[in-house]
């Protein structure tokens, strides 16, 4: 599993290197290589987010396409988060596709993409922590509530 996680990060590094090479050389071959490497890294990362980190997209779950235990009461939140994660993960592909908005400066567009990535990672953190918590509680590595190490009744009897 750790090897697959390393492969995910390696694919991202390759994509960044290909995009950098495309930026420096501006050849059609570099553009195609950058595009392919970026799409592969985005697909791999999206799959890892949804299935491994969030524990979603389980076929045999009692909550169809989600997981058995959910902390958010509305299932639509999970589906919206999955769609949003996919969309926001693919936003940075605009650097490869040379997508430009005429009324925005290139540095402004870069800042917007960076803010979008921060938002995506914040959403990712919420669902990652939720899944980790449920896994820890379900496998008895953690407890939902921890008893306090003292008793208030004992303190009251000492004062009298």
Short mmCIF file of N, CA and C in Angstrom, two decimals:
data_model
loop_
_atom_site.label_atom_id
_atom_site.label_comp_id
_atom_site.label_asym_id
_atom_site.label_seq_id
_atom_site.Cartn_x
_atom_site.Cartn_y
_atom_site.Cartn_z
N UNK A 1 0.82 -1.19 0.00
CA UNK A 1 0.00 0.00 0.00
C UNK A 1 0.87 1.26 0.00
N UNK A 2 1.97 1.21 0.79
CA UNK A 2 2.86 2.37 0.82
C UNK A 2 3.52 2.59 -0.53
N UNK A 3 3.80 1.50 -1.23
CA UNK A 3 4.39 1.61 -2.57
C UNK A 3 3.45 2.29 -3.54
N UNK A 4 2.16 1.96 -3.46
CA UNK A 4 1.17 2.61 -4.33
C UNK A 4 1.04 4.09 -4.00
N UNK A 5 1.11 4.42 -2.72
CA UNK A 5 1.06 5.82 -2.32
C UNK A 5 2.29 6.56 -2.86
N UNK A 6 3.44 5.91 -2.80
CA UNK A 6 4.65 6.50 -3.37
C UNK A 6 4.53 6.68 -4.87
N UNK A 7 3.89 5.72 -5.54
CA UNK A 7 3.67 5.82 -6.98
C UNK A 7 2.77 7.00 -7.32
N UNK A 8 1.78 7.24 -6.46
CA UNK A 8 0.89 8.39 -6.65
C UNK A 8 1.71 9.69 -6.63
N UNK A 9 2.57 9.83 -5.62
CA UNK A 9 3.40 11.04 -5.53
C UNK A 9 4.40 11.12 -6.67
N UNK A 10 4.95 9.98 -7.08
CA UNK A 10 5.89 9.96 -8.19
C UNK A 10 5.21 10.43 -9.48
N UNK A 11 3.96 9.99 -9.70
CA UNK A 11 3.24 10.42 -10.90
C UNK A 11 3.02 11.93 -10.89
N UNK A 12 2.80 12.50 -9.73
CA UNK A 12 2.64 13.95 -9.61
C UNK A 12 3.96 14.65 -9.92
N UNK A 13 5.06 14.10 -9.44
CA UNK A 13 6.37 14.70 -9.72
C UNK A 13 6.66 14.65 -11.21
N UNK A 14 6.36 13.53 -11.85
CA UNK A 14 6.57 13.40 -13.30
C UNK A 14 5.72 14.43 -14.04
N UNK A 15 4.47 14.60 -13.62
CA UNK A 15 3.58 15.57 -14.26
C UNK A 15 4.13 16.99 -14.13
N UNK A 16 4.63 17.33 -12.96
CA UNK A 16 5.19 18.67 -12.75
C UNK A 16 6.44 18.86 -13.61
N UNK A 17 7.27 17.84 -13.69
CA UNK A 17 8.48 17.93 -14.53
C UNK A 17 8.11 18.09 -16.01
N UNK A 18 7.11 17.36 -16.46
CA UNK A 18 6.68 17.46 -17.86
C UNK A 18 6.08 18.84 -18.14
N UNK A 19 5.31 19.37 -17.19
CA UNK A 19 4.74 20.72 -17.39
C UNK A 19 5.84 21.77 -17.40
N UNK A 20 6.86 21.58 -16.56
CA UNK A 20 7.98 22.52 -16.56
C UNK A 20 8.74 22.45 -17.88
N UNK A 21 8.97 21.24 -18.36
CA UNK A 21 9.66 21.07 -19.65
C UNK A 21 8.85 21.70 -20.77
N UNK A 22 7.54 21.53 -20.72
CA UNK A 22 6.68 22.16 -21.74
C UNK A 22 6.75 23.68 -21.66
N UNK A 23 6.76 24.21 -20.46
CA UNK A 23 6.85 25.67 -20.29
C UNK A 23 8.16 26.21 -20.84
N UNK A 24 9.24 25.47 -20.65
CA UNK A 24 10.55 25.93 -21.11
C UNK A 24 10.75 25.74 -22.61
N UNK A 25 10.17 24.66 -23.16
CA UNK A 25 10.44 24.32 -24.57
C UNK A 25 9.30 24.67 -25.53
N UNK A 26 8.07 24.68 -25.04
CA UNK A 26 6.87 25.02 -25.83
C UNK A 26 6.71 24.19 -27.10
N UNK A 27 7.21 22.97 -27.09
CA UNK A 27 7.01 22.10 -28.25
C UNK A 27 5.72 21.32 -28.14
N UNK A 28 5.20 20.88 -29.27
CA UNK A 28 3.96 20.10 -29.27
C UNK A 28 4.14 18.76 -28.56
N UNK A 29 5.31 18.16 -28.73
CA UNK A 29 5.59 16.88 -28.06
C UNK A 29 5.57 17.05 -26.55
N UNK A 30 6.22 18.11 -26.06
CA UNK A 30 6.22 18.37 -24.62
C UNK A 30 4.82 18.65 -24.10
N UNK A 31 4.03 19.33 -24.91
CA UNK A 31 2.66 19.62 -24.48
C UNK A 31 1.86 18.34 -24.33
N UNK A 32 1.99 17.44 -25.30
CA UNK A 32 1.27 16.16 -25.24
C UNK A 32 1.74 15.33 -24.04
N UNK A 33 3.07 15.27 -23.85
CA UNK A 33 3.61 14.52 -22.70
C UNK A 33 3.15 15.13 -21.38
N UNK A 34 3.16 16.46 -21.30
CA UNK A 34 2.70 17.14 -20.08
C UNK A 34 1.22 16.87 -19.84
N UNK A 35 0.44 16.89 -20.89
CA UNK A 35 -0.99 16.66 -20.76
C UNK A 35 -1.26 15.24 -20.30
N UNK A 36 -0.60 14.25 -20.91
CA UNK A 36 -0.80 12.85 -20.54
C UNK A 36 -0.37 12.60 -19.10
N UNK A 37 0.82 13.07 -18.73
CA UNK A 37 1.32 12.88 -17.37
C UNK A 37 0.42 13.56 -16.35
N UNK A 38 -0.09 14.73 -16.67
CA UNK A 38 -0.97 15.46 -15.75
C UNK A 38 -2.30 14.76 -15.57
N UNK A 39 -2.88 14.26 -16.65
CA UNK A 39 -4.16 13.55 -16.55
C UNK A 39 -3.99 12.26 -15.75
N UNK A 40 -2.91 11.53 -16.00
CA UNK A 40 -2.66 10.29 -15.24
C UNK A 40 -2.51 10.61 -13.75
N UNK A 41 -1.73 11.63 -13.42
CA UNK A 41 -1.54 12.01 -12.02
C UNK A 41 -2.86 12.45 -11.38
N UNK A 42 -3.68 13.18 -12.13
CA UNK A 42 -4.96 13.66 -11.59
C UNK A 42 -5.92 12.50 -11.37
N UNK A 43 -5.97 11.56 -12.29
CA UNK A 43 -6.86 10.39 -12.13
C UNK A 43 -6.41 9.54 -10.96
N UNK A 44 -5.11 9.28 -10.88
CA UNK A 44 -4.57 8.48 -9.78
C UNK A 44 -4.84 9.16 -8.44
N UNK A 45 -4.58 10.47 -8.36
CA UNK A 45 -4.82 11.21 -7.13
C UNK A 45 -6.28 11.26 -6.74
N UNK A 46 -7.15 11.41 -7.72
CA UNK A 46 -8.59 11.45 -7.44
C UNK A 46 -9.07 10.11 -6.91
N UNK A 47 -8.64 9.03 -7.56
CA UNK A 47 -9.00 7.69 -7.09
C UNK A 47 -8.51 7.48 -5.66
N UNK A 48 -7.28 7.87 -5.40
CA UNK A 48 -6.71 7.69 -4.05
C UNK A 48 -7.50 8.49 -3.02
N UNK A 49 -7.86 9.73 -3.37
CA UNK A 49 -8.66 10.55 -2.45
C UNK A 49 -9.96 9.87 -2.09
N UNK A 50 -10.71 9.48 -3.11
CA UNK A 50 -12.06 8.98 -2.88
C UNK A 50 -12.09 7.59 -2.27
N UNK A 51 -11.26 6.70 -2.74
CA UNK A 51 -11.34 5.30 -2.31
C UNK A 51 -10.46 5.01 -1.09
N UNK A 52 -9.23 5.44 -1.11
CA UNK A 52 -8.31 5.10 -0.03
C UNK A 52 -8.43 6.08 1.14
N UNK A 53 -8.32 7.38 0.86
CA UNK A 53 -8.33 8.36 1.94
C UNK A 53 -9.72 8.58 2.54
N UNK A 54 -10.74 8.63 1.71
CA UNK A 54 -12.09 8.88 2.21
C UNK A 54 -12.88 7.61 2.45
N UNK A 55 -12.45 6.49 1.92
CA UNK A 55 -13.15 5.22 2.11
C UNK A 55 -14.48 5.15 1.38
N UNK A 56 -14.66 5.94 0.34
CA UNK A 56 -15.92 5.98 -0.38
C UNK A 56 -15.87 5.09 -1.62
N UNK A 57 -16.95 5.11 -2.38
CA UNK A 57 -17.11 4.32 -3.61
C UNK A 57 -17.02 2.81 -3.36
N UNK A 58 -17.57 2.38 -2.23
CA UNK A 58 -17.61 0.95 -1.92
C UNK A 58 -18.89 0.36 -2.49
N UNK A 59 -18.74 -0.61 -3.38
CA UNK A 59 -19.89 -1.19 -4.08
C UNK A 59 -20.87 -1.88 -3.14
N UNK A 60 -20.37 -2.59 -2.15
CA UNK A 60 -21.23 -3.41 -1.29
C UNK A 60 -21.61 -2.71 0.01
N UNK A 61 -21.47 -1.41 0.06
CA UNK A 61 -21.81 -0.67 1.27
C UNK A 61 -23.32 -0.56 1.42
N UNK A 62 -23.78 -0.46 2.67
CA UNK A 62 -25.22 -0.28 2.89
C UNK A 62 -25.66 1.12 2.44
N UNK A 63 -24.73 2.06 2.37
CA UNK A 63 -24.98 3.39 1.79
C UNK A 63 -24.37 3.36 0.39
N UNK A 64 -25.20 3.16 -0.60
CA UNK A 64 -24.73 2.91 -1.96
C UNK A 64 -23.67 3.91 -2.42
N UNK A 65 -22.54 3.40 -2.88
CA UNK A 65 -21.38 4.13 -3.40
C UNK A 65 -20.69 4.98 -2.35
N UNK A 66 -21.03 4.78 -1.08
CA UNK A 66 -20.34 5.51 -0.03
C UNK A 66 -19.60 4.49 0.84
N UNK A 67 -19.75 4.57 2.15
CA UNK A 67 -19.23 3.56 3.07
C UNK A 67 -20.30 3.26 4.09
N UNK A 68 -20.11 2.20 4.87
CA UNK A 68 -21.15 1.78 5.81
C UNK A 68 -21.44 2.84 6.88
N UNK A 69 -20.41 3.39 7.47
CA UNK A 69 -20.60 4.38 8.53
C UNK A 69 -20.33 5.78 8.00
N UNK A 70 -21.28 6.67 8.26
CA UNK A 70 -21.16 8.07 7.85
C UNK A 70 -21.44 8.96 9.06
N UNK A 71 -20.69 10.02 9.19
CA UNK A 71 -20.95 10.96 10.29
C UNK A 71 -21.84 12.12 9.88
N UNK A 72 -21.79 12.51 8.61
CA UNK A 72 -22.66 13.58 8.12
C UNK A 72 -24.01 12.95 7.79
N UNK A 73 -25.11 13.49 8.31
CA UNK A 73 -26.41 12.84 8.14
C UNK A 73 -26.96 12.85 6.71
N UNK A 74 -26.53 13.78 5.89
CA UNK A 74 -27.04 13.87 4.52
C UNK A 74 -26.04 13.26 3.54
N UNK A 75 -26.45 12.21 2.87
CA UNK A 75 -25.56 11.52 1.92
C UNK A 75 -25.18 12.42 0.75
N UNK A 76 -26.04 13.36 0.43
CA UNK A 76 -25.76 14.25 -0.70
C UNK A 76 -24.48 15.06 -0.49
N UNK A 77 -24.10 15.30 0.78
CA UNK A 77 -22.87 16.03 1.08
C UNK A 77 -21.67 15.24 0.56
N UNK A 78 -21.70 13.93 0.72
CA UNK A 78 -20.59 13.10 0.27
C UNK A 78 -20.49 13.10 -1.26
N UNK A 79 -21.63 12.99 -1.92
CA UNK A 79 -21.62 13.01 -3.39
C UNK A 79 -21.18 14.37 -3.91
N UNK A 80 -21.62 15.44 -3.28
CA UNK A 80 -21.20 16.78 -3.68
C UNK A 80 -19.70 16.95 -3.46
N UNK A 81 -19.19 16.44 -2.35
CA UNK A 81 -17.76 16.53 -2.07
C UNK A 81 -16.95 15.74 -3.09
N UNK A 82 -17.45 14.58 -3.49
CA UNK A 82 -16.74 13.78 -4.49
C UNK A 82 -16.67 14.52 -5.83
N UNK A 83 -17.79 15.09 -6.27
CA UNK A 83 -17.81 15.82 -7.54
C UNK A 83 -16.92 17.05 -7.45
N UNK A 84 -17.01 17.77 -6.35
CA UNK A 84 -16.19 18.96 -6.15
C UNK A 84 -14.71 18.61 -6.13
N UNK A 85 -14.36 17.51 -5.48
CA UNK A 85 -12.96 17.08 -5.44
C UNK A 85 -12.43 16.80 -6.84
N UNK A 86 -13.23 16.13 -7.66
CA UNK A 86 -12.81 15.82 -9.03
C UNK A 86 -12.63 17.12 -9.83
N UNK A 87 -13.62 17.99 -9.76
CA UNK A 87 -13.54 19.25 -10.51
C UNK A 87 -12.36 20.10 -10.07
N UNK A 88 -12.19 20.25 -8.76
CA UNK A 88 -11.12 21.10 -8.25
C UNK A 88 -9.74 20.49 -8.50
N UNK A 89 -9.65 19.17 -8.53
CA UNK A 89 -8.37 18.53 -8.80
C UNK A 89 -7.93 18.75 -10.24
N UNK A 90 -8.91 18.84 -11.16
CA UNK A 90 -8.57 19.02 -12.56
C UNK A 90 -8.41 20.49 -12.97
N UNK A 91 -8.64 21.42 -12.05
CA UNK A 91 -8.52 22.85 -12.37
C UNK A 91 -7.09 23.20 -12.79
N UNK A 92 -6.11 22.61 -12.14
CA UNK A 92 -4.74 22.98 -12.46
C UNK A 92 -4.31 22.51 -13.85
N UNK A 93 -5.12 21.68 -14.51
CA UNK A 93 -4.80 21.29 -15.88
C UNK A 93 -4.84 22.49 -16.83
N UNK A 94 -5.44 23.59 -16.38
CA UNK A 94 -5.48 24.78 -17.22
C UNK A 94 -4.08 25.26 -17.56
N UNK A 95 -3.08 24.95 -16.73
CA UNK A 95 -1.71 25.36 -17.04
C UNK A 95 -1.17 24.61 -18.25
N UNK A 96 -1.63 23.38 -18.45
CA UNK A 96 -1.18 22.58 -19.60
C UNK A 96 -1.98 22.93 -20.84
N UNK A 97 -3.26 23.20 -20.65
CA UNK A 97 -4.14 23.46 -21.79
C UNK A 97 -4.07 24.91 -22.27
N UNK A 98 -3.24 25.71 -21.62
CA UNK A 98 -3.11 27.14 -21.96
C UNK A 98 -4.43 27.88 -21.91
N UNK A 99 -5.24 27.53 -20.94
CA UNK A 99 -6.52 28.20 -20.75
C UNK A 99 -6.25 29.57 -20.15
N UNK A 100 -6.75 30.60 -20.80
CA UNK A 100 -6.54 31.94 -20.27
C UNK A 100 -7.84 32.72 -20.34
N UNK A 101 -8.01 33.56 -19.37
CA UNK A 101 -9.18 34.42 -19.31
C UNK A 101 -8.70 35.83 -19.66
N UNK A 102 -9.32 36.44 -20.65
CA UNK A 102 -8.82 37.70 -21.19
C UNK A 102 -8.78 38.83 -20.15
N UNK A 103 -9.71 38.83 -19.20
CA UNK A 103 -9.76 39.93 -18.24
C UNK A 103 -8.94 39.65 -16.98
N UNK A 104 -8.25 38.49 -16.91
CA UNK A 104 -7.41 38.18 -15.75
C UNK A 104 -5.95 38.11 -16.16
N UNK A 105 -5.11 38.68 -15.35
CA UNK A 105 -3.67 38.58 -15.55
C UNK A 105 -3.26 37.15 -15.21
N UNK A 106 -2.20 36.65 -15.81
CA UNK A 106 -1.76 35.27 -15.61
C UNK A 106 -1.42 35.00 -14.15
N UNK A 107 -0.86 35.99 -13.45
CA UNK A 107 -0.55 35.80 -12.03
C UNK A 107 -1.81 35.76 -11.18
N UNK A 108 -2.83 36.48 -11.59
CA UNK A 108 -4.12 36.43 -10.89
C UNK A 108 -4.74 35.05 -11.05
N UNK A 109 -4.69 34.54 -12.27
CA UNK A 109 -5.22 33.19 -12.53
C UNK A 109 -4.46 32.15 -11.71
N UNK A 110 -3.14 32.29 -11.61
CA UNK A 110 -2.33 31.38 -10.80
C UNK A 110 -2.73 31.46 -9.33
N UNK A 111 -2.98 32.65 -8.83
CA UNK A 111 -3.41 32.83 -7.44
C UNK A 111 -4.77 32.19 -7.20
N UNK A 112 -5.68 32.35 -8.15
CA UNK A 112 -7.01 31.74 -8.03
C UNK A 112 -6.90 30.22 -8.00
N UNK A 113 -6.08 29.66 -8.87
CA UNK A 113 -5.88 28.20 -8.88
C UNK A 113 -5.28 27.73 -7.56
N UNK A 114 -4.35 28.50 -6.99
CA UNK A 114 -3.76 28.14 -5.71
C UNK A 114 -4.80 28.17 -4.59
N UNK A 115 -5.67 29.17 -4.59
CA UNK A 115 -6.73 29.25 -3.58
C UNK A 115 -7.70 28.07 -3.73
N UNK A 116 -8.01 27.73 -4.96
CA UNK A 116 -8.90 26.59 -5.22
C UNK A 116 -8.28 25.30 -4.69
N UNK A 117 -6.98 25.15 -4.86
CA UNK A 117 -6.29 23.95 -4.34
C UNK A 117 -6.31 23.93 -2.82
N UNK A 118 -6.18 25.08 -2.18
CA UNK A 118 -6.27 25.15 -0.71
C UNK A 118 -7.66 24.72 -0.26
N UNK A 119 -8.69 25.18 -0.94
CA UNK A 119 -10.07 24.80 -0.60
C UNK A 119 -10.26 23.29 -0.78
N UNK A 120 -9.74 22.75 -1.90
CA UNK A 120 -9.86 21.31 -2.15
C UNK A 120 -9.19 20.51 -1.04
N UNK A 121 -8.03 20.96 -0.62
CA UNK A 121 -7.32 20.24 0.44
C UNK A 121 -8.02 20.36 1.79
N UNK A 122 -8.69 21.47 2.03
CA UNK A 122 -9.48 21.60 3.25
C UNK A 122 -10.64 20.61 3.27
N UNK A 123 -11.33 20.51 2.15
CA UNK A 123 -12.43 19.53 2.04
C UNK A 123 -11.86 18.12 2.19
N UNK A 124 -10.73 17.86 1.53
CA UNK A 124 -10.10 16.54 1.62
C UNK A 124 -9.79 16.20 3.07
N UNK A 125 -9.25 17.18 3.82
CA UNK A 125 -8.91 16.96 5.22
C UNK A 125 -10.11 16.54 6.05
N UNK A 126 -11.24 17.20 5.85
CA UNK A 126 -12.44 16.87 6.62
C UNK A 126 -12.82 15.42 6.43
N UNK A 127 -12.94 14.98 5.18
CA UNK A 127 -13.39 13.61 4.92
C UNK A 127 -12.31 12.58 5.22
N UNK A 128 -11.05 12.97 5.11
CA UNK A 128 -9.95 12.06 5.46
C UNK A 128 -9.95 11.81 6.96
N UNK A 129 -10.09 12.86 7.75
CA UNK A 129 -10.12 12.71 9.20
C UNK A 129 -11.35 11.94 9.65
N UNK A 130 -12.47 12.18 9.00
CA UNK A 130 -13.68 11.43 9.34
C UNK A 130 -13.47 9.94 9.10
N UNK A 131 -12.93 9.59 7.96
CA UNK A 131 -12.69 8.18 7.64
C UNK A 131 -11.67 7.56 8.60
N UNK A 132 -10.61 8.30 8.90
CA UNK A 132 -9.59 7.79 9.83
C UNK A 132 -10.19 7.57 11.22
N UNK A 133 -11.01 8.50 11.67
CA UNK A 133 -11.67 8.36 12.97
C UNK A 133 -12.56 7.12 13.00
N UNK A 134 -13.37 6.95 11.97
CA UNK A 134 -14.26 5.79 11.93
C UNK A 134 -13.48 4.49 11.86
N UNK A 135 -12.38 4.47 11.14
CA UNK A 135 -11.54 3.27 11.09
C UNK A 135 -10.90 2.97 12.44
N UNK A 136 -10.42 4.00 13.12
CA UNK A 136 -9.80 3.79 14.43
C UNK A 136 -10.81 3.30 15.46
N UNK A 137 -12.00 3.90 15.47
CA UNK A 137 -13.03 3.49 16.42
C UNK A 137 -13.52 2.09 16.07
N UNK A 138 -13.72 1.82 14.78
CA UNK A 138 -14.24 0.52 14.35
C UNK A 138 -13.28 -0.62 14.61
N UNK A 139 -11.99 -0.35 14.60
CA UNK A 139 -10.99 -1.40 14.84
C UNK A 139 -10.45 -1.34 16.27
N UNK A 140 -11.14 -0.60 17.13
CA UNK A 140 -10.82 -0.51 18.55
C UNK A 140 -9.41 0.02 18.81
N UNK A 141 -8.94 0.91 17.95
CA UNK A 141 -7.66 1.58 18.19
C UNK A 141 -7.90 2.89 18.92
N UNK A 142 -9.15 3.33 18.98
CA UNK A 142 -9.49 4.58 19.66
C UNK A 142 -10.92 4.44 20.18
N UNK A 143 -11.31 5.33 21.05
CA UNK A 143 -12.64 5.32 21.63
C UNK A 143 -13.37 6.60 21.27
N UNK A 144 -14.69 6.51 21.16
CA UNK A 144 -15.46 7.72 20.86
C UNK A 144 -15.41 8.70 22.02
N UNK A 145 -15.40 8.18 23.24
CA UNK A 145 -15.28 9.07 24.40
C UNK A 145 -14.29 8.44 25.36
N UNK A 146 -13.51 9.28 25.99
CA UNK A 146 -12.49 8.81 26.93
C UNK A 146 -12.90 9.26 28.33
N UNK A 147 -12.97 8.32 29.28
CA UNK A 147 -13.35 8.72 30.64
C UNK A 147 -12.25 9.58 31.28
N UNK A 148 -12.69 10.51 32.09
CA UNK A 148 -11.74 11.39 32.76
C UNK A 148 -11.01 10.62 33.86
N UNK A 149 -9.77 10.97 34.17
CA UNK A 149 -8.98 10.20 35.14
C UNK A 149 -9.30 10.55 36.60
N UNK A 150 -10.32 11.33 36.83
CA UNK A 150 -10.65 11.70 38.20
C UNK A 150 -12.17 11.64 38.38
N UNK A 151 -12.60 11.67 39.61
CA UNK A 151 -14.02 11.60 39.94
C UNK A 151 -14.36 12.82 40.79
N UNK A 152 -15.36 13.57 40.37
CA UNK A 152 -15.74 14.78 41.10
C UNK A 152 -16.31 14.46 42.48
N UNK A 153 -16.95 13.30 42.65
CA UNK A 153 -17.55 12.94 43.94
C UNK A 153 -16.48 12.79 45.00
N UNK A 154 -15.33 12.26 44.67
CA UNK A 154 -14.24 12.09 45.63
C UNK A 154 -13.75 13.43 46.13
N UNK A 155 -13.67 14.42 45.26
CA UNK A 155 -13.20 15.75 45.64
C UNK A 155 -14.15 16.42 46.63
N UNK A 156 -15.47 16.19 46.47
CA UNK A 156 -16.46 16.79 47.35
C UNK A 156 -16.34 16.21 48.77
N UNK A 157 -16.06 14.92 48.91
CA UNK A 157 -16.01 14.30 50.23
C UNK A 157 -14.76 14.74 51.02
N UNK A 158 -13.68 15.14 50.33
CA UNK A 158 -12.47 15.59 51.01
C UNK A 158 -12.69 16.95 51.67
N UNK A 159 -13.54 17.79 51.07
CA UNK A 159 -13.77 19.13 51.62
C UNK A 159 -14.58 19.08 52.90
N UNK A 160 -15.37 18.05 53.09
CA UNK A 160 -16.26 18.01 54.28
C UNK A 160 -15.57 17.51 55.46
#
